XYZ file of C-alpha atoms in Angstrom:
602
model
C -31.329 23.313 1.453
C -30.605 25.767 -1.485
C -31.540 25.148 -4.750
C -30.265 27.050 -7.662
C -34.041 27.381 -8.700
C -37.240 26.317 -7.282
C -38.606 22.856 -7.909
C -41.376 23.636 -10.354
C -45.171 22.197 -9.476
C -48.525 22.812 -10.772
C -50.944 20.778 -12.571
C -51.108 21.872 -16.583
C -48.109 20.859 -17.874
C -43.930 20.384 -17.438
C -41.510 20.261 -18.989
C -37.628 19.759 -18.608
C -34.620 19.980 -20.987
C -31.589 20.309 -21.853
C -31.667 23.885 -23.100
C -33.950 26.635 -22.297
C -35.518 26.626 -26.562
C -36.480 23.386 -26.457
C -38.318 23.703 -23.240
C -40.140 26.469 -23.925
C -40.915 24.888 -27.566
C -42.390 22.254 -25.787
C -44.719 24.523 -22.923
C -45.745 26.373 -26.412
C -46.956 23.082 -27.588
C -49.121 22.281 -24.630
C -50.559 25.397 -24.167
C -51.699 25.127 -27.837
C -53.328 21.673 -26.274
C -50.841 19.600 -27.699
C -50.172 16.408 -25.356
C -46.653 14.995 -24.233
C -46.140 13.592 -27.318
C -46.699 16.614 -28.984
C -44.423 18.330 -27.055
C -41.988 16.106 -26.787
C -41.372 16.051 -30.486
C -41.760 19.522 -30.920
C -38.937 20.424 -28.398
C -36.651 17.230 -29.769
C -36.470 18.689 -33.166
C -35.535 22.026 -31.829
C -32.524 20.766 -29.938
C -31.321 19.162 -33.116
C -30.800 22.942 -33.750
C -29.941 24.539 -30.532
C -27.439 22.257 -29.588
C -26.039 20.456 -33.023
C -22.851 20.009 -31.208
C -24.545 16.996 -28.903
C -27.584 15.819 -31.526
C -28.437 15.886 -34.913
C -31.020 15.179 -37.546
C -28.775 12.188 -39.023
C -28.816 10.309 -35.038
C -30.428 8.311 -33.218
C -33.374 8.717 -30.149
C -34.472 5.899 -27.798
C -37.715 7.348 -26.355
C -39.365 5.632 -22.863
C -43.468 6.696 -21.812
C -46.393 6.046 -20.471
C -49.840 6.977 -21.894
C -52.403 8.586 -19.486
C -54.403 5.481 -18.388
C -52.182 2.937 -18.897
C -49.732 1.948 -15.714
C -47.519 -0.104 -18.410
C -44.235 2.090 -19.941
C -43.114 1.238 -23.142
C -39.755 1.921 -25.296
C -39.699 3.090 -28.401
C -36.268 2.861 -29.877
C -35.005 5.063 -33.030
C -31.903 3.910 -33.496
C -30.602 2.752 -36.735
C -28.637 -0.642 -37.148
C -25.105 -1.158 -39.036
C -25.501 -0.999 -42.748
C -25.593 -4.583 -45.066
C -22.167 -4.168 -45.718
C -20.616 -3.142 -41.903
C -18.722 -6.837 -41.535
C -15.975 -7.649 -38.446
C -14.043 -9.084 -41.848
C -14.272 -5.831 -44.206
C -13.338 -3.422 -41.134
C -10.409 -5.649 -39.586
C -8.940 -7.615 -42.279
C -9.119 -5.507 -45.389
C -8.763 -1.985 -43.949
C -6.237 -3.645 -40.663
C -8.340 -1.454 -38.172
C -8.648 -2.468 -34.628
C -11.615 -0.610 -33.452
C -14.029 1.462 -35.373
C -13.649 4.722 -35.679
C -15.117 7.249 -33.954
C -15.437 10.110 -36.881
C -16.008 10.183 -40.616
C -18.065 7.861 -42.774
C -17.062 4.785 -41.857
C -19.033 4.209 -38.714
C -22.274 5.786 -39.453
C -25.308 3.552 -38.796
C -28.936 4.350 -40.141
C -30.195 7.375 -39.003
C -32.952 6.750 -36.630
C -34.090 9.745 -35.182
C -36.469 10.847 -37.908
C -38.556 7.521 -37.745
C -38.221 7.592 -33.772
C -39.814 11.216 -33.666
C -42.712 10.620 -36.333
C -43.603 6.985 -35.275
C -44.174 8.991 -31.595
C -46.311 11.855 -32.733
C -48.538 9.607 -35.223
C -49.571 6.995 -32.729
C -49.862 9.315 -29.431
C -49.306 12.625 -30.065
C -52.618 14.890 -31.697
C -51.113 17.364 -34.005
C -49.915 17.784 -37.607
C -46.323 17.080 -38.144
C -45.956 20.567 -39.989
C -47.372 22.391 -36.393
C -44.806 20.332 -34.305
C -41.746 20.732 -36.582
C -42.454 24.246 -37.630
C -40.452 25.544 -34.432
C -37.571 23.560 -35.157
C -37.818 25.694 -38.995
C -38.395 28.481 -37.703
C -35.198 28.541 -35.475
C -32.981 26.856 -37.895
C -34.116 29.461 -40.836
C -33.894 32.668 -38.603
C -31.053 31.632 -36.016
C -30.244 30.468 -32.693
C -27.607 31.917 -29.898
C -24.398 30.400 -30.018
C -23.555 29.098 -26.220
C -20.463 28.427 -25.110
C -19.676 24.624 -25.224
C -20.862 25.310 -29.135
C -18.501 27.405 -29.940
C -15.759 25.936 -28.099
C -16.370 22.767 -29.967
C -15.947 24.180 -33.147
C -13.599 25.556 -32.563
C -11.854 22.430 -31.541
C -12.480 21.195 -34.771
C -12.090 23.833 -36.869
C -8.330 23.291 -38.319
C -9.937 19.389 -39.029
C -12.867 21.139 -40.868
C -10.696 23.346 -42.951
C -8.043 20.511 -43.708
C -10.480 17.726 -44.431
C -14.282 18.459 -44.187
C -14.721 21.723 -46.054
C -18.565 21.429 -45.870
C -18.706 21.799 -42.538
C -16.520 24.659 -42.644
C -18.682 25.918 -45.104
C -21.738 24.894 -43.005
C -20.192 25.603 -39.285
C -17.383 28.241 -39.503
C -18.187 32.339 -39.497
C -15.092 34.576 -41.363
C -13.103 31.361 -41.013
C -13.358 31.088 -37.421
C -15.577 29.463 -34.828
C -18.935 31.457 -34.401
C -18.739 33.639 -31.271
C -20.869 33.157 -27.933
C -23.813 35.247 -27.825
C -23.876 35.497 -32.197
C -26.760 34.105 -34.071
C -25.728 30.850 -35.844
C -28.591 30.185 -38.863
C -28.693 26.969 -40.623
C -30.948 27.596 -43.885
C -29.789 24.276 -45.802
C -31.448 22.405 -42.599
C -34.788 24.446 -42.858
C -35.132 23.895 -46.954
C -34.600 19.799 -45.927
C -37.365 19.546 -43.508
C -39.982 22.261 -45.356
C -39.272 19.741 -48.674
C -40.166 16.608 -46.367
C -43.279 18.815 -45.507
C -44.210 19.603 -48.922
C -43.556 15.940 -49.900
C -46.113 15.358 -47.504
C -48.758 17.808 -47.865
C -48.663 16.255 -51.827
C -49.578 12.754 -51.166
C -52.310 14.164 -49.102
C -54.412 12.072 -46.446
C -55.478 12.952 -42.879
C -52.646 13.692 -40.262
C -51.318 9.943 -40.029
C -51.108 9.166 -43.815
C -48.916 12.735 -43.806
C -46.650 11.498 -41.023
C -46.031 8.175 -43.174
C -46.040 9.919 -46.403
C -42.843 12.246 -44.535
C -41.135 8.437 -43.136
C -40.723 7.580 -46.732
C -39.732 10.790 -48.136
C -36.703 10.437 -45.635
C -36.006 6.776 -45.576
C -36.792 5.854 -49.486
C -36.915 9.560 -51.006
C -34.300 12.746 -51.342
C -32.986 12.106 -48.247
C -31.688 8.710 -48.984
C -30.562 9.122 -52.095
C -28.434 12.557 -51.136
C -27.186 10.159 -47.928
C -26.029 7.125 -50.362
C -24.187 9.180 -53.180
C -22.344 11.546 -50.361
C -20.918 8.785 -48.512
C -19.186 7.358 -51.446
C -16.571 9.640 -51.089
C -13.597 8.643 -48.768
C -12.815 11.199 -45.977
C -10.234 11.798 -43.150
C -11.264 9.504 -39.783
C -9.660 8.608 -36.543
C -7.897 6.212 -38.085
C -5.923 8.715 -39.660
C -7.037 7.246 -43.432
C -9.406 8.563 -45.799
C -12.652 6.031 -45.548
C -15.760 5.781 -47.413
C -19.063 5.067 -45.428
C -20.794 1.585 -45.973
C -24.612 3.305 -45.671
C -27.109 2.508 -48.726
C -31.228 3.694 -49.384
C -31.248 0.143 -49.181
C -30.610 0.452 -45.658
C -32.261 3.144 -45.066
C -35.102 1.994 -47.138
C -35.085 -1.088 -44.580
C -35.344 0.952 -41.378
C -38.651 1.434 -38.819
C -38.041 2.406 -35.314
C -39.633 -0.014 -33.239
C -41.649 -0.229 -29.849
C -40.569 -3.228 -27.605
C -40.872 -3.871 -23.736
C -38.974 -2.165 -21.137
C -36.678 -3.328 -18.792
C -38.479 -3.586 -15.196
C -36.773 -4.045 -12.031
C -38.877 -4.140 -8.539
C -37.111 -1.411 -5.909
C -37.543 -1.014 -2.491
C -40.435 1.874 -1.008
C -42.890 0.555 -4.041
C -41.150 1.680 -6.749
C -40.540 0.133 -10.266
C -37.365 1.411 -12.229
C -38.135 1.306 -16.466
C -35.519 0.946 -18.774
C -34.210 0.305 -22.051
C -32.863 -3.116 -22.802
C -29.396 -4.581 -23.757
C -29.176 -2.365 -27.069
C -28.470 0.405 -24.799
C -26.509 0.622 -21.352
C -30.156 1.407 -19.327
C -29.832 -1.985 -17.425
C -26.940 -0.644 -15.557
C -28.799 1.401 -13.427
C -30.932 -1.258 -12.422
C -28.026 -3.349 -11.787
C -26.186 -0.836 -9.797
C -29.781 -0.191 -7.622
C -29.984 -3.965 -7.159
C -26.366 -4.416 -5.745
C -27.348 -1.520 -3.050
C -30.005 -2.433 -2.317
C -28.616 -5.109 0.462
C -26.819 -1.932 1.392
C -29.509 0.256 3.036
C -27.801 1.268 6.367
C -24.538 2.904 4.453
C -26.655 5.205 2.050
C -26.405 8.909 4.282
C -27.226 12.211 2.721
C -26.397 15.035 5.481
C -27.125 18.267 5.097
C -28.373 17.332 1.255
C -24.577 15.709 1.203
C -24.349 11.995 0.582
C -21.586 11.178 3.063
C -18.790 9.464 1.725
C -19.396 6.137 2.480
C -22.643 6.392 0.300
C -19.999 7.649 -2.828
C -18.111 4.561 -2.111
C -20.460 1.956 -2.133
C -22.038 3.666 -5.047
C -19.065 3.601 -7.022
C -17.592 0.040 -6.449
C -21.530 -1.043 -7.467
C -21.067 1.461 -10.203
C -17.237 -0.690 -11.445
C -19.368 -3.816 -10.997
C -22.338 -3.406 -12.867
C -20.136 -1.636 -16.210
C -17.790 -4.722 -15.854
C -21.063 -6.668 -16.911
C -21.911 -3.815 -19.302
C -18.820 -4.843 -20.882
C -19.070 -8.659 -20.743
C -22.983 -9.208 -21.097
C -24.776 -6.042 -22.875
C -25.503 -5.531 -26.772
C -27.806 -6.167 -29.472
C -26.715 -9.797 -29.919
C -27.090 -10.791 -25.529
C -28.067 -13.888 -24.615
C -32.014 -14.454 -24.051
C -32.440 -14.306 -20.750
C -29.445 -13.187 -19.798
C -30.667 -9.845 -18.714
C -33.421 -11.295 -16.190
C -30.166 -13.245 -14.618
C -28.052 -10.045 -14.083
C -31.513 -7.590 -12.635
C -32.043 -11.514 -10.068
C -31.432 -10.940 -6.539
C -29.594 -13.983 -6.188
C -27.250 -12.700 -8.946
C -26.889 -9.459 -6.780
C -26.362 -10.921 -3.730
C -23.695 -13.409 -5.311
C -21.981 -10.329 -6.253
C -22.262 -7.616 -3.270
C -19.538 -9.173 -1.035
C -16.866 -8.109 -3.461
C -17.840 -4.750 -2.235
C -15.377 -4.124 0.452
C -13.568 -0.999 2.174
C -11.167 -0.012 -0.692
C -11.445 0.927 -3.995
C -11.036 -2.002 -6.448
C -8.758 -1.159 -9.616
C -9.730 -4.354 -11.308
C -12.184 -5.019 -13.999
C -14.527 -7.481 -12.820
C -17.580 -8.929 -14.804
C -19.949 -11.955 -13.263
C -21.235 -15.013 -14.463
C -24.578 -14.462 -14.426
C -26.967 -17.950 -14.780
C -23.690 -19.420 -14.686
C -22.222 -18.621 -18.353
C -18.872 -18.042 -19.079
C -17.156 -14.651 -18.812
C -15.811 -13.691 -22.583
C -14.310 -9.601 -23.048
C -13.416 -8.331 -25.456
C -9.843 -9.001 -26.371
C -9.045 -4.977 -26.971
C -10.928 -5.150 -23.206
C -8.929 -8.339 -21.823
C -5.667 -7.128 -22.902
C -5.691 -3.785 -21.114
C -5.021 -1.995 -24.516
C -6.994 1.387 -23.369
C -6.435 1.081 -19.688
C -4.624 4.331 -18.751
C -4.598 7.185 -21.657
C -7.292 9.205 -22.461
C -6.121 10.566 -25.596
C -7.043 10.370 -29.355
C -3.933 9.510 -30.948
C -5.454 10.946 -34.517
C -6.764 14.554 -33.520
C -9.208 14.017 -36.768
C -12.844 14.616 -35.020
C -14.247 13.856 -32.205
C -15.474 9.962 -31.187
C -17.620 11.288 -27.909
C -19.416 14.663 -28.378
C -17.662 17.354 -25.588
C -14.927 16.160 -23.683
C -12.493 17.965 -21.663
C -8.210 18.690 -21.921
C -7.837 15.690 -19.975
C -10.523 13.277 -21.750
C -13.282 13.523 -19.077
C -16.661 14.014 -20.864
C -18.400 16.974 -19.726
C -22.179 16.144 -20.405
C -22.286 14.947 -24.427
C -25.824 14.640 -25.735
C -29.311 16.328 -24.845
C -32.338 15.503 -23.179
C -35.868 16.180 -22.144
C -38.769 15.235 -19.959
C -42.293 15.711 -20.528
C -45.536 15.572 -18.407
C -49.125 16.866 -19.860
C -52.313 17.755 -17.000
C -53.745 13.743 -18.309
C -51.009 11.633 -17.382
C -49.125 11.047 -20.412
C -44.951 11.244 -19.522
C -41.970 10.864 -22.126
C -38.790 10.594 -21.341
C -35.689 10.466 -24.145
C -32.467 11.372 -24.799
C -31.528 12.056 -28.299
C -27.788 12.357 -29.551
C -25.719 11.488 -32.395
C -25.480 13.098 -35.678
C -23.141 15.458 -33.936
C -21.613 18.532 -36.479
C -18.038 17.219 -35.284
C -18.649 13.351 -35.755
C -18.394 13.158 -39.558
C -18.931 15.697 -42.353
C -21.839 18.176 -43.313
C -24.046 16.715 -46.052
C -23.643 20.130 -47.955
C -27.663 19.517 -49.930
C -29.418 18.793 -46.437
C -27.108 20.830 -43.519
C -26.555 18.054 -41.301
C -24.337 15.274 -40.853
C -24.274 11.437 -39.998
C -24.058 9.412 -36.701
C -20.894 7.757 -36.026
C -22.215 5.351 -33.377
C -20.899 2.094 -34.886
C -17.918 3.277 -33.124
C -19.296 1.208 -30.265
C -18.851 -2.373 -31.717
C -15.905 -4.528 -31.174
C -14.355 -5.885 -34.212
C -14.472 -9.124 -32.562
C -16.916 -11.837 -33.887
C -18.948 -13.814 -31.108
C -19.654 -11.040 -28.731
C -23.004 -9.482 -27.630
C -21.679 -6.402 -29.005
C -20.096 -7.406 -32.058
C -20.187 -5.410 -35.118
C -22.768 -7.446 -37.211
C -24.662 -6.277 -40.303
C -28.343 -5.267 -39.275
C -27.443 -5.146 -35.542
C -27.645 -2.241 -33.254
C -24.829 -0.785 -30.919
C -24.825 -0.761 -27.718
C -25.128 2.464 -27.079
C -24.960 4.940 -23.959
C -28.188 6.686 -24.015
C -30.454 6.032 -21.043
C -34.072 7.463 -20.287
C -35.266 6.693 -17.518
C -39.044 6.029 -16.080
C -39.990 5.059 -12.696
C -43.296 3.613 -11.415
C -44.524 3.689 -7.939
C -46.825 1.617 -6.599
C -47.373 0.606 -10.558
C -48.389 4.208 -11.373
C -45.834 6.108 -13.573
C -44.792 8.672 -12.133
C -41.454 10.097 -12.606
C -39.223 10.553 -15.678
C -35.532 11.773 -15.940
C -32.200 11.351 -16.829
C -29.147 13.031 -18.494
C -26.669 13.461 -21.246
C -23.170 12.039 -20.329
C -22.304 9.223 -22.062
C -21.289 6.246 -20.190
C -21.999 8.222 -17.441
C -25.329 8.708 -17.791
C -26.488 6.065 -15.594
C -24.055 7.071 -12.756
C -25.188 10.599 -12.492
C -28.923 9.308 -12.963
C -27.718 6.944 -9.747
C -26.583 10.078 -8.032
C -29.619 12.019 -8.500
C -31.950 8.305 -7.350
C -29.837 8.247 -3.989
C -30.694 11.597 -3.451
C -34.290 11.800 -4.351
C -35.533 8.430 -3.538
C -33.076 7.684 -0.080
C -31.984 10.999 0.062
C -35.448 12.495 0.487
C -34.438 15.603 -1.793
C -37.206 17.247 -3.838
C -36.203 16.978 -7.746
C -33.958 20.404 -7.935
C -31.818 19.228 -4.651
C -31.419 16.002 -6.109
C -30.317 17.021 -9.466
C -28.435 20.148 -7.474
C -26.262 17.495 -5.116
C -22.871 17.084 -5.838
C -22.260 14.082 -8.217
C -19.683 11.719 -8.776
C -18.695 9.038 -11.603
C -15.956 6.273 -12.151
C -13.838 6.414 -15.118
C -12.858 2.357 -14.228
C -14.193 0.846 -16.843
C -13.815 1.226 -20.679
C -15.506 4.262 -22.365
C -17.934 3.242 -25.260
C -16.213 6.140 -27.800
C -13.055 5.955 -30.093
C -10.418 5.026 -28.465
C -12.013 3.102 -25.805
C -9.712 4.174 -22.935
C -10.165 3.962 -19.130
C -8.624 4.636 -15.764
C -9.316 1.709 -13.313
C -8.698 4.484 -10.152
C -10.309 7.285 -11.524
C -13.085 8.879 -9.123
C -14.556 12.194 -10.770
C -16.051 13.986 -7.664
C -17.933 18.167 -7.678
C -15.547 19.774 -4.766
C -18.896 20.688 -2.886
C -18.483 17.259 -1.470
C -16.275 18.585 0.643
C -12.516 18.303 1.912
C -13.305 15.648 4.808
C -15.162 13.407 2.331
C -12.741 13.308 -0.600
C -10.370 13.088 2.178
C -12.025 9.832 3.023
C -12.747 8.859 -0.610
C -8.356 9.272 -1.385
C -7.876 6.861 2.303
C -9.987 4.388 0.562
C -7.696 4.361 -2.017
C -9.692 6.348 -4.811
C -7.523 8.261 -7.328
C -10.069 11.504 -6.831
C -10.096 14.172 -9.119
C -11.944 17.221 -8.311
C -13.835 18.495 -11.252
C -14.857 21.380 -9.586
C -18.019 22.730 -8.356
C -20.452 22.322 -10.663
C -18.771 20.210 -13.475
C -20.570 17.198 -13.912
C -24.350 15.588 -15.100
C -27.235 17.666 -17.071
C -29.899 15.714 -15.635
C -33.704 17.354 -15.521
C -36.566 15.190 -14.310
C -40.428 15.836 -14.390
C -43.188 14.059 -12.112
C -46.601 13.578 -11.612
C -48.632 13.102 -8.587
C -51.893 10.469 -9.388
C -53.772 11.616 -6.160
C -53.759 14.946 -6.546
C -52.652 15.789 -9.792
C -49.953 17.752 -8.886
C -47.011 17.805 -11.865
C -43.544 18.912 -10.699
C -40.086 20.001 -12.363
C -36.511 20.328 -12.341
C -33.716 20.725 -14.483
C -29.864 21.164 -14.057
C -27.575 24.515 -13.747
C -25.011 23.347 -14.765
C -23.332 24.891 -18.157
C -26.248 28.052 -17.870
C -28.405 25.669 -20.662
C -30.919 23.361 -18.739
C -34.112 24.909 -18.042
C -37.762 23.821 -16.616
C -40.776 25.318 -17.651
C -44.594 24.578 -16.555
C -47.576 25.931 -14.814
């Protein structure tokens, strides 16, 4: 089959990201004998840089891995919670809004990225936090390319900058325009913030841990709180179409520690173990939608490296059933227990037979241990069944999409794998240039991922103070035969765990190496609600790469799928990295898609 590049193997080192900079950041790293960790952090503070369009310094990272020696993955989750005074009553009764919105202020949570990165390096990583961040300086201080999807965003944004955020004009535009593919884009203000949280550092003095801490606090109860608290005192322009304040203190701030906690496991056919990140985040899903096909063996085909079209279908009418319980059952505030009762067999097999020969256009969540089905009302009602669009046209709620509202691959991500067994998976995002404005006195701006709450009280997902949203990033880990051995996964929003399904089918049933997996045409379903201002969906909706073929979206359209072709190469940015624990062997891949994604290893 061809391959738009090799699969990478040898037995040193991999790794796989979302741009080419961060990757090779990360090889630098490990052939300075750095470990995965090391690496990993490294090359995750560089694409806060590369690609500030999808990830920032003010986000959020959720972070899965495995430590050479020890078969058990872990989670270690950086992602801030709603401020103290982010209240369903505040947002919806005194400022009348019916969702949050997805720009601005207003919906920024804690930024948790910072603490996610540092708490990683100082318990499993071996260097200094000035050798691993240093790259990320360097790049910001003396420039970066500009790629495409950068500047186009931009310049999306740009009459919104000049209108109502003129620091990120100042920060983002070049002679009043969008900076140019192919220019150098520098961002100084962003290199003096992290050398001061160095030099913060280096003064309380210590051995490398004590420096790590001493660089937590100078963040979350130093400069960089007290710059975050006074700037967001000042209303500006939203989706909403009003000027808002933001509802983030130091107190909060002050309050914040990323945290490790279990994964999600779910038992797969052929040995393997699928790890992911619990009901804070979507990661479930996958699990769910694996589960579901599971009892559906005999109509999984890949021909010629093709998944036949049956094997779409099924896939995608899993895919409608397991978001419908995204909808219903996921968020920081779930049920205990509820999660082991929606991964059960019995709960699968309860729910497989609504799987049938056409395409469902209905919404339909389970009951899972029984409990009673409760969506959102926005959800119930149908309010953002059908339209795509942003009726403000102030910022953007999801990172990149498309004319027509289709995301084309928001958020970054990377994979690492060191020559001891240590593997890291995590996809970073938020803090986006175009989600709120430039903090003029640090050079980057605030998350807006509160936009994911419902202003509904009583929900799993409900916007409550100290609670985390439910949010769309998904690493992914997989064990086999209780070794870890592969790591992967994608930007893409609420896609992410449908083009993370596509690239499973074709590795694990499929028998495709790791670059013909993530090279196979890929699909996703736009039936379900989208987790970014406004909240919109398509119940018919079938995204499909035209290398499918004519005869199979042909088939997909008889089954009564509204298909849209995307074209050829159009959607996922998945890369992957693996590791052989007979022989050693590491391997590689990442995705062509956009000209970014790169592996790199020996």
């Amino acid at each position: 089959m061809f391959t738009t590049r090799p699969e990478l193997a040898g037995t040193h080192g991999m790794v796989a990201t979302t741009h080419w900079l961060a990757s090779a950041t990360g090889m630098a790293v490990l052939e300075d004998g750095g470990n995965a960790f090391d690496a990993a952090t490294a090359a995750g503070f560089v694409l806060q840089v590369v690609e500030p369009h999808l990830n920032g310094p003010g986000g959020e990272v959720p972070i899965l891995f495995a430590t050479a020696g020890d078969p058990h993955p872990r989670a270690l989750l950086g992602q801030g919670p709603a401020p103290a005074a982010a209240t369903v009553p505040y947002l919806r009764d005194e400022l009348d809004l019916d969702l949050v919105p997805g720009s601005g202020l207003l919906p920024a949570t804690v930024p948790g990225a910072w603490d996610g990165w540092l708490t990683l390096l100082r318990d499993h990583g071996t260097k200094s936090l000035r050798e691993v961040l240093g790259h990320a300086i360097s790049y910001a201080r003396t420039g970066v390319p500009v790629v495409e999807r950068l500047s186009t965003t931009i310049g999306t944004v740009r009459e919104m900058f000049r209108e109502h955020w003129p620091s990120s004009a100042r920060l983002w535009l070049v002679d009043d325009a969008a900076p140019q593919p192919g220019s150098v884009l520098r961002n100084p203000t962003l290199a003096d913030t992290w050398q001061r949280l160095l030099s913060e550092a280096d003064a309380v003095g210590g051995d490398r841990q004590a420096r790590i801490d001493a660089a937590r606090r100078a963040w979350s109860q130093g400069f960089v709180a007290e710059t975050i608290e006074k700037f967001v005192r000042t209303p500006v322009r939203d989706n909403s179409g009003h000027d808002h304040a933001g509802l983030l203190t130091g107190q909060d701030m002050a309050a914040f520690r990323a945290t490790y906690a279990d994964t999600v496991l779910t038992d797969l056919p052929g040995g393997w173990t699928l790890a992911k990140v619990g009901m804070e985040s979507q990661g479930p899903v996958l699990a769910q939608q694996l589960r579901l096909l599971e009892g559906m063996g005999d109509r999984i085909g890949y021909t010629g490296g093709l998944p036949d079209a049956d094997t779409v279908h099924v896939a995608v009418e899993a895919a409608k059933l397991a978001f419908a319980d995204r909808e219903a059952w996921y968020g920081d505030s779930a049920e205990p227990g509820v999660v082991a009762d929606l991964l059960s067999r019995a709960y699968a097999d309860s729910r497989r037979g609504l799987i049938d020969e056409h395409a469902s256009l209905e919404l339909r969540p389970g009951s899972p241990g029984g409990r009673r089905v409760r969506l959102p009302t926005f959800v119930a009602e149908g309010r953002g069944a059908g339209g795509p669009e942003d009726p403000s046209g102030v910022g953007l709620g999801e990172p990149t999409v498309s004319p027509s509202g289709e995301s084309r691959g928001d958020t970054v991500h990377l994979d690492v794998v060191d020559r001891w067994g240590n593997i890291v998976s995590a996809t970073p995002s938020g803090g986006w240039l175009q989600s709120s404005p430039a903090i003029p006195e640090l050079g980057f701006c605030l998350g807006t991922r509160a936009q994911m709450f419902w202003l509904q009280e009583g929900l799993p997902n409900s916007l409550v103070p100290g609670k985390r949203p439910r949010i769309t990033l998904s690493p992914s880990l997989a064990l086999r035969e209780g070794v870890p051995v592969l790591a992967f996964g994608t930007p893409g929003g609420d896609q992410q765990d449908q083009w993370q399904l596509c690239f499973w089918l074709a590795h694990v049933h499929g028998g495709l190496n790791l670059q013909e997996a993530i090279d196979a045409p890929a699909w996703h379903s736009r039936a379900f609600p989208t987790s970014f201002y406004p909240r919109t969906w398509q119940p018919g909706r079938l995204m499909v790469e035209s290398r499918l073929g004519p005869e199979r979206i042909a088939d997909l359209e008889r089954r009564g799928h509204e298909v849209v072709d995307a074209g050829p190469w159009a959607l996922g940015r998945l890369s992957a990295v693996s590791r052989d624990p007979e022989t050693g062997l590491l391997r590689a891949a990442a995705n062509a898609r956009g000209a970014q994604g790169y592996a790199v290893g020996r």
